[in-house]
């Protein structure tokens, strides 16, 4: 059965779909009417047929692949609204945090007619599973003026989010962004204020069992598995058929935790973010998720594998390999040589939001695989997983399948995948660039400063409390990539020391600025200043294992988030010796802008840079085990009964992925 389905607004034309029987029409109308209500409530349920891609009428301007030599017209147009919208929040933030001897209000007002003179801010959230999502959430809450008290005094950074132009995430950091943007740009505070059964972020419920029944969630565990299998099967059989992978099951499971809609909103697409009121009105930053290209059978990812970004308009890459972008809402259509041939239909609904989040975090497909050894899991789901594994083989179980490859025949001189109809993508952190810098250092985006929240699990010491802290590995990876002439393609990055230096000098324990001197960078382009903000224990031991800790009760969840808040604000300027932190953040924000407008750096900022900028010192001897002390007063999370995954499952997952990488 093949028919075109329509967005709810096209309900009227349903009667003319002559190949569809009466009963089916009634069913479609019922679904569409239900969707119409949803569309009214939230702008993201746009896929014509839930999780299954479906044909739609092509727009008069047929979708095509474009070259990566500029930003898209849609992004450029959107920026014209966004940059001016960042000015007032930036003014409010900079005047509140008060840089001595610098009249921030006047500076902003003098330049507000030409926003290209003013700071252009980006924020990046690393991967690292739930740990990264929650530590990142704390930082995001600290940056969000909607968080209660986040704009209450000079020690607070609330408003930084509203002052930012771009925000990027990968893997666990992508779950954070997805949870915010797939839910009408909700806030972290709003999420953690809703704790009824069926609400999102109830991480005490194992993703292997599904959400508790209640509210919008009506499925029992058995029905949950059934729903995962059914929706993926729908996709598999849609139109001429689509290749599915473990990522599809993972995607659907993630959606139940992160998308605030019945059954995890199978019809919610990533591209539909462009129609959300906050994004459309440029009241929210431009969200980007990252994944990597990896061909089936290719075992190890090198630093030169293509970085693919997903934004509300497009998926593609500025890398010199692919150097092209596809319109995201039409991915799933059968493009070839950069065009959609006249005899091909336009397909929509492939870019399901959970699938995009799942692609960026495909390393966690391993978790779904554990169902095979779970005696309580029904045969239905085990059979489905076996089918996928049989077709793929163990080494490729982390692949997300984007067949038909939108870039087939495109840019065949340099695009390594141009000659295949199959495009497979994997977790954005697999090349060790666990912080999504790539989209934010693109010269076309002209970002001045990147707030980089690093929740990576790099340290590998033998004791628990010395493990799973960041040590700069992700910065080193991006530094190396931008130093490689064959792949950097006009991107640049600050000089970054080795990870021993990070640990020896404590650069992984407190925030550090990199690239303060805009004249001394790698590569050939310009680079933003990097404000590196590593996860560290301020009030809670937040170095939870990526794969062994797969459930958090709400007390622990909130403790992680609170710690992340203090990571970003250095405990609201209460960390001893760092009472100037937020002022110095202000200096990092305005630095490049001051250069552009030939304005002298205030003395207060020179002092900040002397203190927070890495000055080139190295200490590359092997450090002793990194054993950070609690920085402020620890909060207690009382012991009691928590709904954890049986430890054997978590450990099995950890064992299965160890050796792949530590993220
Ligand atoms: C989405 O958020 C905006 C403001 O942030 C609000 O005006 C609108 O009503 C929200 N829409 C839904 C469907 O909740
Ligand atoms: C805005 O400022 C930039 C950078 O200083 C300058 O190149 C550009 O000409 C200015 N635009 C206008 C309209 O004044
Ligand atoms: C906000 O701050 C006030 C006073 O500083 C305090 O009484 C209140 O509890 C705080 N609210 C939250 C939600 O932290
Ligand atoms: C989830 O949706 C409900 C109803 O639309 C809304 O009231 C609630 O605020 C949403 N939760 C979040 C975290 O956005
Ligand atoms: C990436 O590096 C690998 C190994 O060094 C090499 O075989 C491959 O050709 C490189 N690809 C590109 C696009 O530079
Ligand atoms: C760009 O924006 C226009 C107008 O909103 C929209 O019709 C079009 O589909 C967008 N393009 C992409 C690639 O999303
Ligand atoms: C590459 O693309 C060009 C232009 O479309 C075409 O002429 C050429 O045959 C293609 N080469 C290969 C190896 O496919
Ligand atoms: C940093 O992390 C990497 C990746 O886990 C590890 O190989 C390296 O030994 C670590 N170095 C230090 C000094 O912790
Ligand atoms: C920092 O401020 C936030 C928001 O008021 C609060 O929740 C947090 O506990 C404060 N941190 C410290 C260390 O006081
Ligand atoms: C650039 O910075 C690096 C690291 O701080 C330093 O080693 C090098 O000497 C600097 N180069 C110049 C030209 O200042
Ligand atoms: C949450 O988990 C912690 C850590 O295991 C535990 O000590 C605490 O009692 C749990 N709280 C609840 C309400 O289950
Ligand atoms: C500045 C630069 O090197 N740009 C190159 C980026 O990659 C594309 C595609 O390979 C080249 O055409 C550009 O010249």
PDB file of N, CA and C and ligand atoms in Angstrom, residues 40-42 184 277-278, ligand 1:
ATOM      1  N   UNK A  40      -1.371  22.003  16.958  1.00  0.00           N
ATOM      2  CA  UNK A  40      -1.773  23.241  17.623  1.00  0.00           C
ATOM      3  C   UNK A  40      -1.016  23.381  18.939  1.00  0.00           C
ATOM      4  N   UNK A  41      -0.917  22.275  19.666  1.00  0.00           N
ATOM      5  CA  UNK A  41      -0.260  22.331  20.970  1.00  0.00           C
ATOM      6  C   UNK A  41       1.243  22.526  20.863  1.00  0.00           C
ATOM      7  N   UNK A  42       1.836  21.917  19.892  1.00  0.00           N
ATOM      8  CA  UNK A  42       3.293  21.927  19.794  1.00  0.00           C
ATOM      9  C   UNK A  42       3.616  21.787  18.321  1.00  0.00           C
ATOM     10  N   UNK A 184       9.568  22.362  22.366  1.00  0.00           N
ATOM     11  CA  UNK A 184       9.201  23.783  22.310  1.00  0.00           C
ATOM     12  C   UNK A 184      10.124  24.648  23.160  1.00  0.00           C
ATOM     13  N   UNK A 277       7.771  28.156  17.688  1.00  0.00           N
ATOM     14  CA  UNK A 277       7.712  29.618  17.836  1.00  0.00           C
ATOM     15  C   UNK A 277       9.028  30.246  18.296  1.00  0.00           C
ATOM     16  N   UNK A 278       9.693  29.653  19.278  1.00  0.00           N
ATOM     17  CA  UNK A 278      10.917  30.290  19.783  1.00  0.00           C
ATOM     18  C   UNK A 278      12.020  30.318  18.736  1.00  0.00           C
TER      19      UNK A 278
HETATM   20  C1  LIG B   1       5.889  27.281  23.150  1.00  0.00           C
HETATM   21  O1  LIG B   1       6.584  28.247  23.899  1.00  0.00           O
HETATM   22  C2  LIG B   1       6.111  29.571  23.702  1.00  0.00           C
HETATM   23  C3  LIG B   1       6.901  30.555  24.525  1.00  0.00           C
HETATM   24  O2  LIG B   1       8.136  30.070  24.900  1.00  0.00           O
HETATM   25  C4  LIG B   1       4.652  29.690  24.105  1.00  0.00           C
HETATM   26  O3  LIG B   1       4.199  30.986  23.804  1.00  0.00           O
HETATM   27  C5  LIG B   1       3.838  28.667  23.344  1.00  0.00           C
HETATM   28  O4  LIG B   1       2.530  28.685  23.810  1.00  0.00           O
HETATM   29  C6  LIG B   1       4.428  27.294  23.542  1.00  0.00           C
HETATM   30  N1  LIG B   1       3.704  26.360  22.731  1.00  0.00           N
HETATM   31  C7  LIG B   1       3.267  25.223  23.224  1.00  0.00           C
HETATM   32  C8  LIG B   1       2.579  24.377  22.259  1.00  0.00           C
HETATM   33  O5  LIG B   1       3.423  24.902  24.385  1.00  0.00           O
END
